[in-house]
Coordinates of C-alpha atoms and ligand atoms in Angstrom, one line a residue:
X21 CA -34.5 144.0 30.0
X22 CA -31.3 142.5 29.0
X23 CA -27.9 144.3 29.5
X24 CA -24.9 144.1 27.6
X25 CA -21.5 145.2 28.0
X26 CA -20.3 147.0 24.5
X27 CA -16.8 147.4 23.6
X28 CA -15.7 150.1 21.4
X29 CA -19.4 151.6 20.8
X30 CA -18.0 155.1 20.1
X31 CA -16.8 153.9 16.7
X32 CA -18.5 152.9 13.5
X33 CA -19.7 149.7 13.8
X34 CA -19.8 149.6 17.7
X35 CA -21.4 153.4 17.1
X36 CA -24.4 151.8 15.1
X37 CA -24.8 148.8 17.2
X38 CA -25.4 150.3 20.2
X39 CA -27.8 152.7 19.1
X40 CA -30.2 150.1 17.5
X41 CA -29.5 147.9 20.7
X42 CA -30.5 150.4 22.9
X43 CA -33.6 151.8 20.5
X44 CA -34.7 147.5 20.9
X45 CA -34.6 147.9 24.7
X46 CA -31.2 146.2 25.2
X47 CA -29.6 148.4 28.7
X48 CA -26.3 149.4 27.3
X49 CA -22.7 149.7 29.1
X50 CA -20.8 151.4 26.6
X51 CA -17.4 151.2 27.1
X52 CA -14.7 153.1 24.8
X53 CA -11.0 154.4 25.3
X54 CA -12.0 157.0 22.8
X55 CA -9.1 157.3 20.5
X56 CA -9.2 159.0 17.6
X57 CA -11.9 156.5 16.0
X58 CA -14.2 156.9 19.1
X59 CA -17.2 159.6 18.3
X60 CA -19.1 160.6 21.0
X61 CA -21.2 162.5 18.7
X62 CA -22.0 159.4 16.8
X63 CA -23.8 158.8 20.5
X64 CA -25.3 162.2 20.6
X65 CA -29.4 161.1 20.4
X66 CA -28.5 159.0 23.9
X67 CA -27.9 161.8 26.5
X68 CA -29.3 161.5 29.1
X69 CA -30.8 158.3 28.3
X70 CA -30.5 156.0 31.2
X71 CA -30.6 152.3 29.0
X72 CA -26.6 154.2 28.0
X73 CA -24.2 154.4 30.2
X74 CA -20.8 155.4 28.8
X75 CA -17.5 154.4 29.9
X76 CA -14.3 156.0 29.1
X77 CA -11.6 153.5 29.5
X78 CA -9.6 150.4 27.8
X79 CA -10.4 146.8 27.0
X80 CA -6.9 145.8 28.5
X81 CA -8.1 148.0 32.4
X82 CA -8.8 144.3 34.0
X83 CA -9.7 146.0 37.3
X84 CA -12.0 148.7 35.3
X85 CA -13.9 145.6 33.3
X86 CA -14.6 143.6 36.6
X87 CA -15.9 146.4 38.3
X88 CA -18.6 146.7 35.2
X89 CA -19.1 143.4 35.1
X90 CA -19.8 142.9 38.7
X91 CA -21.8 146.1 38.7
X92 CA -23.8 145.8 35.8
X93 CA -23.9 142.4 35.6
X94 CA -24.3 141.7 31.7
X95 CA -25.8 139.0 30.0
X96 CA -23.4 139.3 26.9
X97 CA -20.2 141.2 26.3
X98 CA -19.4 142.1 22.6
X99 CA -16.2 143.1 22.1
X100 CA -16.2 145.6 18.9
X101 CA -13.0 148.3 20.6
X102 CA -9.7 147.6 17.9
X103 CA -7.4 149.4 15.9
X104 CA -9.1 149.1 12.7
X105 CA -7.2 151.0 9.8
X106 CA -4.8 149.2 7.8
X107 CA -2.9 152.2 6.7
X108 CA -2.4 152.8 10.3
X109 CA -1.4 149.8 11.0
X110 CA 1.9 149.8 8.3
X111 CA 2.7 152.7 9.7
X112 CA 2.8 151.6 13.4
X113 CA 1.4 148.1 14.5
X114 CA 2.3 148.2 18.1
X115 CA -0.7 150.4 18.7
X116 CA -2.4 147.6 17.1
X117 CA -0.3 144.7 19.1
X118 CA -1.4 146.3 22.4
X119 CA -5.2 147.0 22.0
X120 CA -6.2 144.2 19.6
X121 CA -4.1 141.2 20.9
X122 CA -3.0 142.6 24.6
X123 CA -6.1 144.2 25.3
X124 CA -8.3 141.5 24.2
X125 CA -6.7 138.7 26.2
X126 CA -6.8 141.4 29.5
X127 CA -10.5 141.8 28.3
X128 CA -10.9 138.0 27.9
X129 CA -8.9 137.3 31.6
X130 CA -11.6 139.5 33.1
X131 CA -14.6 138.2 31.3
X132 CA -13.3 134.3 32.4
X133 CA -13.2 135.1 36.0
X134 CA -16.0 136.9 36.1
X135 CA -18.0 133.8 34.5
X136 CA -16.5 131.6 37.1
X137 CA -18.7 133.0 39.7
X138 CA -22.2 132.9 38.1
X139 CA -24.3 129.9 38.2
X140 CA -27.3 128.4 36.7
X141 CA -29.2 130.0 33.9
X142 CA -26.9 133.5 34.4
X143 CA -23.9 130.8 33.7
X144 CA -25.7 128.8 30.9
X145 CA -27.5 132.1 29.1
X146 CA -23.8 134.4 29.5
X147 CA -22.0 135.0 26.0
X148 CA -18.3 136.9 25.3
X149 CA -19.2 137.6 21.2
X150 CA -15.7 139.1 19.3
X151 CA -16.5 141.1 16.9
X152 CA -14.1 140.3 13.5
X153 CA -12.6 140.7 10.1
X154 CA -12.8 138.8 6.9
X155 CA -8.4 140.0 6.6
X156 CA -7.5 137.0 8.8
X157 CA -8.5 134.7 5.5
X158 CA -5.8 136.6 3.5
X159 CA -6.2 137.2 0.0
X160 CA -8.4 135.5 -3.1
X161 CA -7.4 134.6 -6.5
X162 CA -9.8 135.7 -8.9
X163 CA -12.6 133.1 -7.9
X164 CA -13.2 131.4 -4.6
X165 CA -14.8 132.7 -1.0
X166 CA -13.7 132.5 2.5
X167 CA -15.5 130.2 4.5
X168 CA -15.5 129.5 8.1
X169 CA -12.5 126.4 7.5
X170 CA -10.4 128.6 5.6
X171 CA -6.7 129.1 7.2
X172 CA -5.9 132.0 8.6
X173 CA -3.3 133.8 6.3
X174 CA -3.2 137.6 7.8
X175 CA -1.2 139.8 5.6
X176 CA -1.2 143.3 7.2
X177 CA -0.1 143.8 10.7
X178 CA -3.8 144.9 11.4
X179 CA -5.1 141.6 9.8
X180 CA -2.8 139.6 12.1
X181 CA -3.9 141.7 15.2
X182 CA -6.7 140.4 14.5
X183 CA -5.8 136.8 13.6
X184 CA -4.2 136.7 17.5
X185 CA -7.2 138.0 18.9
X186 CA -9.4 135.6 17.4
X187 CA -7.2 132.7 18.3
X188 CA -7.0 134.1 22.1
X189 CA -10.9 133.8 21.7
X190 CA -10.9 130.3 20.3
X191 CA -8.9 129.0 23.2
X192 CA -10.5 130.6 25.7
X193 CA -13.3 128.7 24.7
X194 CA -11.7 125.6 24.6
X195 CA -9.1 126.0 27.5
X196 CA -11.6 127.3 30.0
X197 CA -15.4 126.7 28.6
X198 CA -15.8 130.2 27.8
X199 CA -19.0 130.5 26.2
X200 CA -18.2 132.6 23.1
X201 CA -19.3 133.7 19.6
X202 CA -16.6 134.8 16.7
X203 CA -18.1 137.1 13.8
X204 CA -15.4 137.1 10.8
X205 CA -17.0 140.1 8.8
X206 CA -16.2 141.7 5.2
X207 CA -16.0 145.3 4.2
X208 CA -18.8 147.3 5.4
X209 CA -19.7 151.0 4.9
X210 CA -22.9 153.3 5.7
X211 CA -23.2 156.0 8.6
X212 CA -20.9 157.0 10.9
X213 CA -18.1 155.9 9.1
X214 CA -14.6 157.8 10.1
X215 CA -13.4 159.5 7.1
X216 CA -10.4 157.9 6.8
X217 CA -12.0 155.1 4.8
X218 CA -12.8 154.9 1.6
X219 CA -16.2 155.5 1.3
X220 CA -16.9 158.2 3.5
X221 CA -12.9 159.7 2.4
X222 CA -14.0 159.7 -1.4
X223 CA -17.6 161.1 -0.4
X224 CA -15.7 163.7 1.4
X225 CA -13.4 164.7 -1.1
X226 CA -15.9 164.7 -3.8
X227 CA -17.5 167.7 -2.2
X228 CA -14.2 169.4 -1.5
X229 CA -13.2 169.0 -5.0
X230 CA -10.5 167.4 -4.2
X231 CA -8.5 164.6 -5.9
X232 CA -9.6 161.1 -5.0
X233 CA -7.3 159.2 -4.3
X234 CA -7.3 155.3 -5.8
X235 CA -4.7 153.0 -4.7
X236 CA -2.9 151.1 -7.3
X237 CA -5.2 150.2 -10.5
X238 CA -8.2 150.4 -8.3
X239 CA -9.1 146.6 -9.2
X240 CA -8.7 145.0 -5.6
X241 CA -12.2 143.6 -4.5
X242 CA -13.8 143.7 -1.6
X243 CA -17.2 142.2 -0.3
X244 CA -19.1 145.3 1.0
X245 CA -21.9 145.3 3.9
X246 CA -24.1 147.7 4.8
X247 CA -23.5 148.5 8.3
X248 CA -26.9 147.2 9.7
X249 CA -26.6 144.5 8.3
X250 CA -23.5 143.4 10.0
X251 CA -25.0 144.4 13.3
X252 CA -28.6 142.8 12.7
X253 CA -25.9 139.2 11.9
X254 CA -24.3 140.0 15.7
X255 CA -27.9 139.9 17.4
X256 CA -29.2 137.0 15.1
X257 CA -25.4 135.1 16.4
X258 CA -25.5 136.5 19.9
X259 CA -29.0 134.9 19.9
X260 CA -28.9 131.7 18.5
X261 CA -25.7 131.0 17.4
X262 CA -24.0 127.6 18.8
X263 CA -21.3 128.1 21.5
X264 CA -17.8 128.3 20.3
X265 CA -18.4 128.3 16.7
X266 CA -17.2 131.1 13.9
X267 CA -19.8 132.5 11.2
X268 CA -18.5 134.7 8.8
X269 CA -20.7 137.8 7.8
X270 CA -20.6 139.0 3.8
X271 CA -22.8 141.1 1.8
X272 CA -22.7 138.9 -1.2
X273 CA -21.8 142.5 -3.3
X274 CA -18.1 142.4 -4.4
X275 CA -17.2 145.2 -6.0
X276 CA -13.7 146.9 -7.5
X277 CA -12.5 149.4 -5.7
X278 CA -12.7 152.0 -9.2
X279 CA -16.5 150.7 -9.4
X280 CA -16.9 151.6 -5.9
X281 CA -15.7 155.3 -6.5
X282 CA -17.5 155.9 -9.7
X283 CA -20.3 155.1 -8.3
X284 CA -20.1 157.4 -5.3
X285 CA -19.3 160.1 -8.3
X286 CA -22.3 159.5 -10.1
X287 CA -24.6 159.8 -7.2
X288 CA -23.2 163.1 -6.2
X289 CA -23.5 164.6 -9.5
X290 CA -26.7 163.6 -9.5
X291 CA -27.9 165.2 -6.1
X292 CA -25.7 167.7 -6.3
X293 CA -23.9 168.8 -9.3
X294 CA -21.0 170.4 -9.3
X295 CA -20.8 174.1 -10.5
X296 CA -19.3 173.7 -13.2
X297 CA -20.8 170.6 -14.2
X298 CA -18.1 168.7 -14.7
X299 CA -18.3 165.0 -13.2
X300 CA -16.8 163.8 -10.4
X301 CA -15.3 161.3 -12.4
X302 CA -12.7 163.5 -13.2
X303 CA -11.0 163.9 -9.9
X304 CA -9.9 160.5 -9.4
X305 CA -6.2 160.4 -8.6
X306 CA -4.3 157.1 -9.2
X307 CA -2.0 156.9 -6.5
X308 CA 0.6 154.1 -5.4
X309 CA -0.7 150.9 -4.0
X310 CA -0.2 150.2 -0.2
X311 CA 2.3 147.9 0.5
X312 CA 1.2 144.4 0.5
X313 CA -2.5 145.5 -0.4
X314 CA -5.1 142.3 -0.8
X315 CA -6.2 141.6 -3.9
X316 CA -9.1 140.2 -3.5
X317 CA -11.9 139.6 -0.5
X318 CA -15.5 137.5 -0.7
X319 CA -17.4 135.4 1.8
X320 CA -19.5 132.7 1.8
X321 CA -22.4 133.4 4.2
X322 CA -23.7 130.2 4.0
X323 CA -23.2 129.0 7.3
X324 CA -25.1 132.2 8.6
X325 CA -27.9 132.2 6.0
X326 CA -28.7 128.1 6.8
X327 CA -28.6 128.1 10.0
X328 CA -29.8 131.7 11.7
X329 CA -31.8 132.9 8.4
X330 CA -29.7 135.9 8.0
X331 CA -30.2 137.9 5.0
X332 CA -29.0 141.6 3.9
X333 CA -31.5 143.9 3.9
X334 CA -29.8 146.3 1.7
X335 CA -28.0 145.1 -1.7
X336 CA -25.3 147.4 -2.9
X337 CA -26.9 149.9 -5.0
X338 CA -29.8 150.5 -2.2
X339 CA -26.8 150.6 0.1
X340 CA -24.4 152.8 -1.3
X341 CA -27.0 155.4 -2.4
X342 CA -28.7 155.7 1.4
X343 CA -24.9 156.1 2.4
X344 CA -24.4 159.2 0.2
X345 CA -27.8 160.6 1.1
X346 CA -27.0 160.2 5.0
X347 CA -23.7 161.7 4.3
X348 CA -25.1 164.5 2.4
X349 CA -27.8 165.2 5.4
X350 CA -24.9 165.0 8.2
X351 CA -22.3 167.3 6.7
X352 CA -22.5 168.7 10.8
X353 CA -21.0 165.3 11.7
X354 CA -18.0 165.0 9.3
X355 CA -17.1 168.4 9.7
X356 CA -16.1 167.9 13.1
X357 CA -14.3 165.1 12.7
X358 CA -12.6 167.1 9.6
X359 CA -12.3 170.6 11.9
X360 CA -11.1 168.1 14.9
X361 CA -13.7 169.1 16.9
X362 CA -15.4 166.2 17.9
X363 CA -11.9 165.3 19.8
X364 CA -13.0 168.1 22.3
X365 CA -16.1 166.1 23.4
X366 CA -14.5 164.0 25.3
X367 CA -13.5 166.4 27.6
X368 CA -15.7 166.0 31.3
X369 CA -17.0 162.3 29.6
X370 CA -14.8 160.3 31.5
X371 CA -16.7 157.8 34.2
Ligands
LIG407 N1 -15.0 148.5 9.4 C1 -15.1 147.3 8.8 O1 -15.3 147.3 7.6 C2 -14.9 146.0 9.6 C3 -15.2 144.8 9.0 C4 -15.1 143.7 9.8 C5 -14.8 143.7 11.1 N2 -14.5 144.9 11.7 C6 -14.2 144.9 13.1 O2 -15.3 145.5 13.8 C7 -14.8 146.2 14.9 C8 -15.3 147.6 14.8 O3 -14.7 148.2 13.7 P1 -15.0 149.8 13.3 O4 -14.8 149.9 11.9 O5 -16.2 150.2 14.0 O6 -13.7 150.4 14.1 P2 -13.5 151.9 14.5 O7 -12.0 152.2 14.4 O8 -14.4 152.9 13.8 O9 -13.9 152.0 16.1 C9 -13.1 151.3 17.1 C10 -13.6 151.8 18.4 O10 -12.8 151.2 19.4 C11 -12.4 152.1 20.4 N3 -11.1 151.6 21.0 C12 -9.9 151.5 20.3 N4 -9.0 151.0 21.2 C13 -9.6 150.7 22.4 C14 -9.3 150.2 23.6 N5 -8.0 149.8 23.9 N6 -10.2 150.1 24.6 C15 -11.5 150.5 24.4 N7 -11.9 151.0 23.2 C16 -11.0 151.1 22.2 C17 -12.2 153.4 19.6 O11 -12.2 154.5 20.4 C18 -13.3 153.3 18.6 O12 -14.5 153.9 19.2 C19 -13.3 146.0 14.9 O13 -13.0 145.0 15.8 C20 -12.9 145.6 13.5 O14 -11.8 144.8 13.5 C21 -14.6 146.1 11.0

């Protein structure tokens, strides 16, 4: 049974990835500072399920990730833990500074010397794969894609967190043989998303009857991936994916932002109408645009698709509706993240 050490698994992405991993008999080591993006009930169906072991702490605790890795001894670490909202990150990027570029390189430093000491096939089978974002390519005209040669252009503080963190990967590879993988993924959406983003803050709004609120004209693009997706494209790279190289991740489904939010409208009137029949439609709030907001995002999978045979299960319409019907069937979940509930989970978690 293989073990792997999971960085920021309490969130989203991390959230959903470890729960397949686990369900596919991978031994999990789960570990998560728990900010306000980590979720433990996102982890709820693993109590007490011994393949999970959760670890409250930070990327950048050097001492805390050598004593897991010589504990647990992983075959893979996969480092998902960031500060991942770009709102957030205009607001205050040092938060951002010290978890995405700071605590990576800490988590990196750790990783390095714990590599040093294994031999053989442990050596020659360990990978470090950094989990990343489609924002370090900037921003696209109306046509064109980002592909694994594109320059880095970050335009948001979180985007060059990101940037930093992938170059500290890169030369980690390079400087000191560092086996590693870099995912560069677009948007993606589906369950367990915090609802601070858009899909799962529009879903969540609809319901209230609250306005929805659409930055700008609502026309900025982005390339969106169902979650599982994205996390079946980390195994299929963690598997087979040549040492040191990039691969960027993309749902072929680009989409305006407005298209994105009607949509998510006209499935909820749908399932379930509102009272007084009016369509969701009408809530939709133009607000102003963030500063410095990308226009527009797309990837070229290509290099993914030829040479791992990774395909998207779900294409956007199939995607976007199963999102609304989970969200509909886990109202439990968002409501404690909107009551600030789930915050008091963490209390008695810590390793
Ligand atoms: N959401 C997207 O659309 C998207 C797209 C491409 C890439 N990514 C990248 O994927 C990764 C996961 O994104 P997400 O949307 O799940 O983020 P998220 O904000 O939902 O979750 C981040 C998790 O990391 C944890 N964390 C934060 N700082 C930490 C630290 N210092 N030490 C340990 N844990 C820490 C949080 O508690 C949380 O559980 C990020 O690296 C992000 O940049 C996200």
């Amino acid at each position: 049974m293989p073990t792997w050490l999971v960085t920021g698994g309490a969130g989203f992405i991390g959230g959903n990835f470890v729960l397949e991993a686990v369900r596919q008999g991978v031994r999990v080591v789960n570990l998560d500072a728990l900010t306000y993006a980590g979720n433990l009930h996102t982890l709820a169906s693993l109590e007490g399920n011994p393949d999970h072991v959760f670890v409250h702490g930070d990327i950048g605790d050097r001492a805390l990730v050598a004593s897991l890795l010589a504990e647990h001894r992983p075959d893979a670490v996969l480092n998902f833990a960031a500060e991942s909202h770009v709102d957030r990150s205009i607001d205050g990027p040092a938060a951002f500074v010290q978890t995405n570029v700071v605590g990576t390189l800490g988590l990196l430093e750790a990783v390095r010397d714990h590599w040093k000491t294994l031999d053989g096939e442990a050596r020659d089978a360990f990978r470090f794969l950094h989990v990343s974002t489609d924002e370090v390519y900037g921003t696209l005209g109306e046509t064109g894609k980002f592909s694994e040669t594109t320059p880095y252009a970050p335009n948001s503080p979180y985007s060059a967190s990101k940037a930093a963190s992938d170059h500290l990967v890169r030369a980690f590879h390079h400087t000191y043989g560092l086996p590693t993988l870099t995912t560069n993924c677009s948007n993606n959406y589906g369950p367990y998303h915090f609802p601070e983003k858009l899909i799962p803050l529009v879903i969540a709004k609809a319901l209230a009857g609250e306005p929805l609120p659409v930055y700008g004209d609502g026309r900025q693009v982005r390339d969106w991936l169902f979650v599982t997706d994205h996390c079946e494209a980390i195994r299929m790279v963690l598997a087979k994916g040549r040492v040191g190289e990039t691969y960027n991740v993309g749902g072929d489904a680009e989409r305006e932002n407005i298209e994105v939010v009607r949509t998510i409208c006209r499935l909820l009137d749908e399932r379930r109408p509102r009272e007084d029949g009016q369509p969701r439609s009408s809530q939709i709030a133009f607000v102003a645009d963030r500063p410095g907001h990308d226009r527009r995002y797309a990837i070229d999978a290509s290099k993914l698709r030829d040479e791992l045979g990774w395909r998207p299960r779900h294409d956007f319409d199939s995607g976007i509706a199963e999102t609304v019907d989970w969200y509909l069937s886990h109202q439990d979940w968002v409501q404690r993240i909107l009551d600030g509930s789930y915050r008091l989970e963490r209390i008695g978690t810590a390793a």
